[in-house]
Structure formats: C-alpha cells, structure tokens
CSV table of C-alpha atoms in Angstrom, one decimal:
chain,number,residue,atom,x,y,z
Z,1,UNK,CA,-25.1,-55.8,-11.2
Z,2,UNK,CA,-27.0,-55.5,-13.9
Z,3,UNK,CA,-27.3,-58.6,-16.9
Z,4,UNK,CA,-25.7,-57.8,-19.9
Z,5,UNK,CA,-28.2,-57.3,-23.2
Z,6,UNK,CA,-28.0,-60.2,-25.3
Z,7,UNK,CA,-28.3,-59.2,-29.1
Z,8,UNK,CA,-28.1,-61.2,-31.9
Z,9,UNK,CA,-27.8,-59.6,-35.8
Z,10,UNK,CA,-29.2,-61.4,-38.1
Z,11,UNK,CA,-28.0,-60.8,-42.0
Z,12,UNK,CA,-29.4,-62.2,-44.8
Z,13,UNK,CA,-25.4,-62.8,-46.1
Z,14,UNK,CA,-26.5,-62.8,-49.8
Z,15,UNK,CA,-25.2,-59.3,-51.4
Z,16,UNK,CA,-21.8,-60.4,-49.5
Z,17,UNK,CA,-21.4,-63.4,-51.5
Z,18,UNK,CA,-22.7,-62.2,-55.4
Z,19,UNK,CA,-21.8,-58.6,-55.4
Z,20,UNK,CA,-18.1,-57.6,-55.5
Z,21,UNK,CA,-19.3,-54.0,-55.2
Z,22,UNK,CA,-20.9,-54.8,-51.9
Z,23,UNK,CA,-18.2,-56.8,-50.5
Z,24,UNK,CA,-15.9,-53.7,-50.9
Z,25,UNK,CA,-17.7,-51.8,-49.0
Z,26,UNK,CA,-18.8,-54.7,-46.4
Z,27,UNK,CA,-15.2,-57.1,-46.5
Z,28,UNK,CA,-16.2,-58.5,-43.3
Z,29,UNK,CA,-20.3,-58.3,-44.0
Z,30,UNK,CA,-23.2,-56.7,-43.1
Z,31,UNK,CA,-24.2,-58.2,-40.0
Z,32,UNK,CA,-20.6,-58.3,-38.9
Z,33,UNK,CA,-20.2,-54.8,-39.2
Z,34,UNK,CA,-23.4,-54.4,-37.2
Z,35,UNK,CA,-22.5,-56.3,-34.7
Z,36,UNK,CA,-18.8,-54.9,-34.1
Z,37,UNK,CA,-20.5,-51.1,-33.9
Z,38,UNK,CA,-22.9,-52.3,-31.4
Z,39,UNK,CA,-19.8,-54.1,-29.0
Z,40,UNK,CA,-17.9,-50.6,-29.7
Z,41,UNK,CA,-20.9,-48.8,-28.6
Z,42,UNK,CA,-22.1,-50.4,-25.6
Z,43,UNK,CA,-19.4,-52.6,-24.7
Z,44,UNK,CA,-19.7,-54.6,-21.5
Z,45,UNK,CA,-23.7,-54.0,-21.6
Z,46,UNK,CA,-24.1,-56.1,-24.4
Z,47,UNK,CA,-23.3,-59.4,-25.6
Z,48,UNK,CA,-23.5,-60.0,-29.5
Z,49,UNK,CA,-24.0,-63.1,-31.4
Z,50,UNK,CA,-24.5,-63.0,-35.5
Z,51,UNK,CA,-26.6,-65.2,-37.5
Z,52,UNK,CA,-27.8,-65.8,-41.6
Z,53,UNK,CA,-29.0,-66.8,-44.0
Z,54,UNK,CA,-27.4,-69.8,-44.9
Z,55,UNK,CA,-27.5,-71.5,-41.1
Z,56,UNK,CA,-29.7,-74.3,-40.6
Z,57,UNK,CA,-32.7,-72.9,-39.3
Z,58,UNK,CA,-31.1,-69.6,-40.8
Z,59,UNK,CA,-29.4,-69.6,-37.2
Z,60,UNK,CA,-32.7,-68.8,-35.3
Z,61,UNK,CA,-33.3,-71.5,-33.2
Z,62,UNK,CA,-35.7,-72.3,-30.2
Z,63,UNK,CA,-32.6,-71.9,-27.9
Z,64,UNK,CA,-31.1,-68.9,-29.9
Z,65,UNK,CA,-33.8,-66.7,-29.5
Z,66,UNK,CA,-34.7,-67.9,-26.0
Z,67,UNK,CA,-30.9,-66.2,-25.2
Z,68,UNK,CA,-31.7,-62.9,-27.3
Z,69,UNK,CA,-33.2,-59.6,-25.8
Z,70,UNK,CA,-32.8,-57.6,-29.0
Z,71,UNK,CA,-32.9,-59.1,-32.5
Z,72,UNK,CA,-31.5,-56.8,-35.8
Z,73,UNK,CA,-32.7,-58.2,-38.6
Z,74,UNK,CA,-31.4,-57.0,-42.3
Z,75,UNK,CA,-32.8,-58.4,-45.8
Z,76,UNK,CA,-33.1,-57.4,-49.0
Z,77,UNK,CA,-33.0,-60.2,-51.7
Z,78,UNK,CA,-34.0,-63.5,-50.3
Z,79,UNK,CA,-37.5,-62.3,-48.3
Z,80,UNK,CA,-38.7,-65.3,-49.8
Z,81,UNK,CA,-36.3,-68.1,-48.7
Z,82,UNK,CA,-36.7,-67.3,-45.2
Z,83,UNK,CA,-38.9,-70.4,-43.7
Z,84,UNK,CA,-42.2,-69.8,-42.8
Z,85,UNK,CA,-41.9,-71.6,-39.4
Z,86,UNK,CA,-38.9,-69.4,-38.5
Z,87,UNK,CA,-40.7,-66.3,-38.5
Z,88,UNK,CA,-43.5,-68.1,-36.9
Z,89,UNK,CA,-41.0,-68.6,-33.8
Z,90,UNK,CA,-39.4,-65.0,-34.8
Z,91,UNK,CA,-42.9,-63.5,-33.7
Z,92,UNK,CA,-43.9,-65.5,-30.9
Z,93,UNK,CA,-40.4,-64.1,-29.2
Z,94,UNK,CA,-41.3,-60.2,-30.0
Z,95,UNK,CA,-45.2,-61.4,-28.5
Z,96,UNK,CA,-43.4,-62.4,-25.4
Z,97,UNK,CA,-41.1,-59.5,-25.1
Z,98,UNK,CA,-37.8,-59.7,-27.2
Z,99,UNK,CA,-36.9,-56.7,-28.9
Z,100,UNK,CA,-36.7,-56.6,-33.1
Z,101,UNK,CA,-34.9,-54.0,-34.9
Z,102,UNK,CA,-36.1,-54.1,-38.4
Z,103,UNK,CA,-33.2,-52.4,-40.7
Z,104,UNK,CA,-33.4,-50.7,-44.4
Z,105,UNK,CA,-35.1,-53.1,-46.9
Z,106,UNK,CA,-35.9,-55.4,-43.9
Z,107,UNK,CA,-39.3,-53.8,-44.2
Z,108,UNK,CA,-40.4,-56.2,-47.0
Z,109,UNK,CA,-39.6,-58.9,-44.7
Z,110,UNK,CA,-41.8,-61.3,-43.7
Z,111,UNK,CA,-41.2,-60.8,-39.7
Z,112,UNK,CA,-41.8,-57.2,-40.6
Z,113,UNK,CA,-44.9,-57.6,-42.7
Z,114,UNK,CA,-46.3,-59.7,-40.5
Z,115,UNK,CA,-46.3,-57.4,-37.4
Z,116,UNK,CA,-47.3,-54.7,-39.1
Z,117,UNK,CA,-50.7,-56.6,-40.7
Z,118,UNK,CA,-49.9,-54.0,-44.2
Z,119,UNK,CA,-48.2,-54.2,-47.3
Z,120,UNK,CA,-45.1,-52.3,-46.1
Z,121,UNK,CA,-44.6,-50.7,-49.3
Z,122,UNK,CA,-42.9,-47.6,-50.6
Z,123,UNK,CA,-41.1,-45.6,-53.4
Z,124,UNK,CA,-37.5,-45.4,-54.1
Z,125,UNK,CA,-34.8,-44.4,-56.1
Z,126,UNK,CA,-30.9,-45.5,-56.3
Z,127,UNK,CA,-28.8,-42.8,-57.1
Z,128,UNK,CA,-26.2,-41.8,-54.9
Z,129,UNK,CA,-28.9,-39.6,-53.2
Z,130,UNK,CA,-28.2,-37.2,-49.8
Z,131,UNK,CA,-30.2,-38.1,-47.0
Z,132,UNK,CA,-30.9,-35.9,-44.4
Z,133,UNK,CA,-32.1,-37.7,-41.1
Z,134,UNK,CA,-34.3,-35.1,-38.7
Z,135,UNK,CA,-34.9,-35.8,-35.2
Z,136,UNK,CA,-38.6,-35.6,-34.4
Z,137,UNK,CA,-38.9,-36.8,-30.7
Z,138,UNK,CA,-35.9,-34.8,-29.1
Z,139,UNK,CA,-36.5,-36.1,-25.9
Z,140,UNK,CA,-36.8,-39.8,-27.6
Z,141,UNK,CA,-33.9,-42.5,-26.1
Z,142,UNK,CA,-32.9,-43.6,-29.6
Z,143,UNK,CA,-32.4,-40.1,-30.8
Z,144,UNK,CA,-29.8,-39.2,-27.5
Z,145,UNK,CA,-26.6,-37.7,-29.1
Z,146,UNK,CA,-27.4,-37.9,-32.7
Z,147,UNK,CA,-26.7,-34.8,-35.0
Z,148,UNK,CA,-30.1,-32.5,-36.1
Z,149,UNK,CA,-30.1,-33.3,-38.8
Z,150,UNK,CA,-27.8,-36.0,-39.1
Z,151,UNK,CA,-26.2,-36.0,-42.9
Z,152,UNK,CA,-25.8,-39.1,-44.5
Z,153,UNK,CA,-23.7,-37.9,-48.0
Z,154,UNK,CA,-24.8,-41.2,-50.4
Z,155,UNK,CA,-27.5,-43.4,-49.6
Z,156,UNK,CA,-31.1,-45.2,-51.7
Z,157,UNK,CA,-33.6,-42.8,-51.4
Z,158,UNK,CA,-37.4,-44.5,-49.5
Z,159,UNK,CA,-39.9,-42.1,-50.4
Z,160,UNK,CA,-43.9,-41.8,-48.9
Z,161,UNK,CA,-46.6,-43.4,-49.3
Z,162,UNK,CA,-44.8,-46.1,-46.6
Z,163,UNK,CA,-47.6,-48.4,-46.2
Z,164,UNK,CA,-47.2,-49.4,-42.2
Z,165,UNK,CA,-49.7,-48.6,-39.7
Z,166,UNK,CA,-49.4,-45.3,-37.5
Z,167,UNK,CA,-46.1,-45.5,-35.6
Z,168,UNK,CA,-46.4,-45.5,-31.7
Z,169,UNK,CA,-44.0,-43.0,-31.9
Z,170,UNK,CA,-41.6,-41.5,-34.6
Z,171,UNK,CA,-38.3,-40.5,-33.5
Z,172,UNK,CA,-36.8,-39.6,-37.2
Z,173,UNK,CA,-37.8,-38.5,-40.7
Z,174,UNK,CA,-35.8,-38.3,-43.8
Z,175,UNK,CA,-35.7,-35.7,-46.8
Z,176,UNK,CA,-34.1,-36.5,-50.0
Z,177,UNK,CA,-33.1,-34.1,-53.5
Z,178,UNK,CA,-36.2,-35.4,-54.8
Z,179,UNK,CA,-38.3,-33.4,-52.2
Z,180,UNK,CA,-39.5,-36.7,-51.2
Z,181,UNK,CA,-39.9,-37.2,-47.5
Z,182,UNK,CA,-39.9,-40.5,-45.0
Z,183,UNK,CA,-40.6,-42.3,-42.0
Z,184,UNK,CA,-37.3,-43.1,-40.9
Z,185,UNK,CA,-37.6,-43.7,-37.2
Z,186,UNK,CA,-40.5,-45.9,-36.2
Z,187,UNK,CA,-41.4,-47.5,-32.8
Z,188,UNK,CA,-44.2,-49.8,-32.4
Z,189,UNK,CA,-45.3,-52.6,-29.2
Z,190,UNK,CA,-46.3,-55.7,-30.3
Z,191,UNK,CA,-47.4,-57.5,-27.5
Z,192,UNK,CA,-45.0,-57.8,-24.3
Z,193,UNK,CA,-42.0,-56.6,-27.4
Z,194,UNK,CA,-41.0,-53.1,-28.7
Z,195,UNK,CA,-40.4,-52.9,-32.6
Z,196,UNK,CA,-38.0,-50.4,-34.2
Z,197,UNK,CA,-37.7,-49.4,-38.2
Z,198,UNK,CA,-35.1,-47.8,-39.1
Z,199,UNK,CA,-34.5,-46.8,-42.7
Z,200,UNK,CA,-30.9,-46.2,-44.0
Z,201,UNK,CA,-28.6,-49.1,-44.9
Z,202,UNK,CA,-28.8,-49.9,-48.4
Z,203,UNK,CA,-25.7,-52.4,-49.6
Z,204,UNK,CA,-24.3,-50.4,-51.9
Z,205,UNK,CA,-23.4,-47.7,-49.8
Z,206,UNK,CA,-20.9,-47.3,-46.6
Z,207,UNK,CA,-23.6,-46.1,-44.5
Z,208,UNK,CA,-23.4,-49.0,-41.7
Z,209,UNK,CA,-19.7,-47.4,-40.9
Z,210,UNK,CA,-20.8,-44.2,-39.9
Z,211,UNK,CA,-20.7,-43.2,-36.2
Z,212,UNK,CA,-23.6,-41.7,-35.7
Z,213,UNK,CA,-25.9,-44.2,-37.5
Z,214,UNK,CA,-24.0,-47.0,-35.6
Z,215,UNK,CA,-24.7,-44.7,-32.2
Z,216,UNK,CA,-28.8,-45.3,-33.3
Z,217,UNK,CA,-28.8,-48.9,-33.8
Z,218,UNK,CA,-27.2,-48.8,-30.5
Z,219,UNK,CA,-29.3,-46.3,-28.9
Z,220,UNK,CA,-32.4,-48.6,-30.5
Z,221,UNK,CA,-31.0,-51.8,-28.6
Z,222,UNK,CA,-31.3,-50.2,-25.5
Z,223,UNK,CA,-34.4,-49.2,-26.2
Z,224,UNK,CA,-35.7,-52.3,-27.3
Z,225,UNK,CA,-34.4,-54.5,-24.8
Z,226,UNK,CA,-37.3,-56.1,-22.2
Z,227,UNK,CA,-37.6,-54.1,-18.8
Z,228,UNK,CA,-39.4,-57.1,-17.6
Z,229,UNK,CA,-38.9,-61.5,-18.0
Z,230,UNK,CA,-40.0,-62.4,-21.0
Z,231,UNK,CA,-43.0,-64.1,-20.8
Z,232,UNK,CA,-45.1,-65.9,-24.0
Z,233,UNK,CA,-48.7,-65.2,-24.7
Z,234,UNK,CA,-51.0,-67.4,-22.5
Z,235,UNK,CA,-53.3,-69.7,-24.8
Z,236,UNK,CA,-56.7,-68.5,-23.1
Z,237,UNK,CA,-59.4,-71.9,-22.8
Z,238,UNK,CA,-63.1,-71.5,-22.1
Z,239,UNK,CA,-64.3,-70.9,-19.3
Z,240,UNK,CA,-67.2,-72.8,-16.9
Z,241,UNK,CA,-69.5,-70.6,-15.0
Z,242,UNK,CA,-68.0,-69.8,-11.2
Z,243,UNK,CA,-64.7,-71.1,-12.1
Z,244,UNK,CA,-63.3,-68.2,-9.9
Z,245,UNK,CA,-64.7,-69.6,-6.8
Z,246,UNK,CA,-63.5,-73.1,-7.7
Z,247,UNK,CA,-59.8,-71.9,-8.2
C-alpha cells in the first residue's frame, strides 16, 4: 500500500484578518480553502495539515517539515516578517527532496527568491482582468485534465518581463486584455526537490474555488511529491590523499 502524501499549506493569514472584501470571498481563508480542494481532489492519497503566519515559528518547524512531502506556500503582504531562519530550514527541506509549491504573489517570497538566485520581478495590473491559462506541455502531469485554455473570468493581471531563471519545464502560460503574456506554469529541481510556480490566486478574486485551478494545485502535489527518501545535502570535508584505500 502505498504512504499517503503529506502536504502542508502554508498561508500568510494577513488579507483574512484586515480586508473585509477578502474575507467574503475567503470566509474560511486562503490556506483553508487550499487545503479542503486538495483533500477533495486526492482524498485518501493525501494528508493535509495548514499552517501561518501568525504561529510560532510561523508553524514551520523542524518536526513539521520533517512530516511534509509537498509544501504550498501563499504570500502577499508580510514577505518581510517571515524569519530569516525559517526559510533557512524551508530550503534545506526542498535541498533534500520535499516538494514547494510557490502560489500567485508568493513569487516575491523570500523561499522563492532565494531558490531562484533573481529578483522575481514582474508587471501587473488589478482590474478585474480575464485570464486565459494555455497548456504548453500537453503531455505534462500537472496539466492532465485541465481545459485548453482554461478561462479564469476575473483575476490580477502578471505581465513579462518575469525575472526567474529558465524554467526546467513550462507547463502553462497566460494572456491577458492587455496583450500582455506570462509564465504561468513553472517547474524547476532544486537539489533532491522539485519547485512549482503557479500564477493565479490573487485575494481579491474567487479564483482558489474554481475546479479546475483546484484540479492543478492538486495535479502539482502529485508532481512534487519525492519518488525517493528524503535525504539532506551531505556537508562535503577535505580530503587526504588515498583516503579511498583507507576506507
């Protein structure tokens, strides 16, 4: 029988708290809405924990992520007040193997930032914009049963120049009214761990209930989980000539 993939989604669990307009449309929050689409989509495969903000050690602990396969992460207005150390351990997990899903305006977080070695800036615009969502690796795991394109009727618009490094692979791309086009879908391997970006989310807009954009963050955990036991990064010493005889 195969183990169960243990996710945790983290939210940043500010927007809930200060903006009535966002608690309309997340009453139950961000990263609980998350989480409940991924149970619904892979039910008995997974097991989902949540975590913020707020928790001491923002609810990323050594024994936390020890017990994650796939981490979600969501931010957007407190990059900042996330503790240096935390993302210290954040990254030594994805070195060794754990899987990091890096959602909307996560990509000016300083997990994200950090992977990627680049500013991970872009251009946007918030105006009720249309996004359409095009498949670019058909055959891709994270792109199995999604719509081509898939239509996403209000969403923030990301437009290029999106400073990140070549992805390994790009699954999707978005288009917007503007003309403006993006990197939507972005997979990347950072030592013994697999990275996915994925771009729509913004708080203002309902776009975290919508099957199909559920069915990817799902599709991405599957993806992103290890094939292999995690393992972290041997601290390499010098060497003394003929060492290899003496072992």
């Amino acid at each position: 029988m195969t183990e169960p993939i243990r996710v945790t989604v983290w939210g940043e669990n500010v927007h809930e708290g200060r903006d009535e307009s966002v608690r309309k449309v997340y009453p139950d929050t961000m990263h609980e809405t998350i989480a409940a689409a991924v149970r619904a989509k892979l039910g008995d495969d997974v097991v989902v924990r949540t975590a913020w903000l707020q928790q001491p050690e923002h609810g990323l602990t050594e024994e936390v992520l020890a017990e994650t396969d796939v981490l979600t992460w969501w931010g957007h207005a407190a990059h900042g007040d996330v503790d240096d150390a935390v993302v210290e351990r954040v990254q030594r997990h994805v070195l060794s193997g754990m899987g990091l899903i890096v959602l909307h305006s996560a990509h000016f977080s300083k997990i994200f930032i950090r992977l990627m070695g680049t500013t991970c800036s872009l251009d946007w615009r918030s105006e009720n914009d249309r996004e359409l969502l095009w498949t670019v690796a058909a055959g891709h795991p994270i792109a199995q049963g999604i719509p081509h394109p898939l239509v996403i009727e209000r969403e923030e618009m990301y437009g290029e120049l999106f400073d990140i490094p070549q992805p390994d692979e790009l699954v999707f791309v978005s288009s917007f009214s503007g003309g403006e086009v993006f990197r939507s879908g972005c997979c990347y391997r950072r030592g013994q761990g697999r990275v996915f970006y994925f771009r729509p989310g913004d708080q203002e807009y309902p776009t975290y209930h919508q099957p199909e954009v559920q069915q990817i963050i799902a599709n991405a955990v599957g993806w992103a989980a290890p094939t292999s036991p995690r393992q972290l990064p041997e601290v390499h010493h010098r060497k003394t000539p003929g060492w290899f005889d003496q072992a």
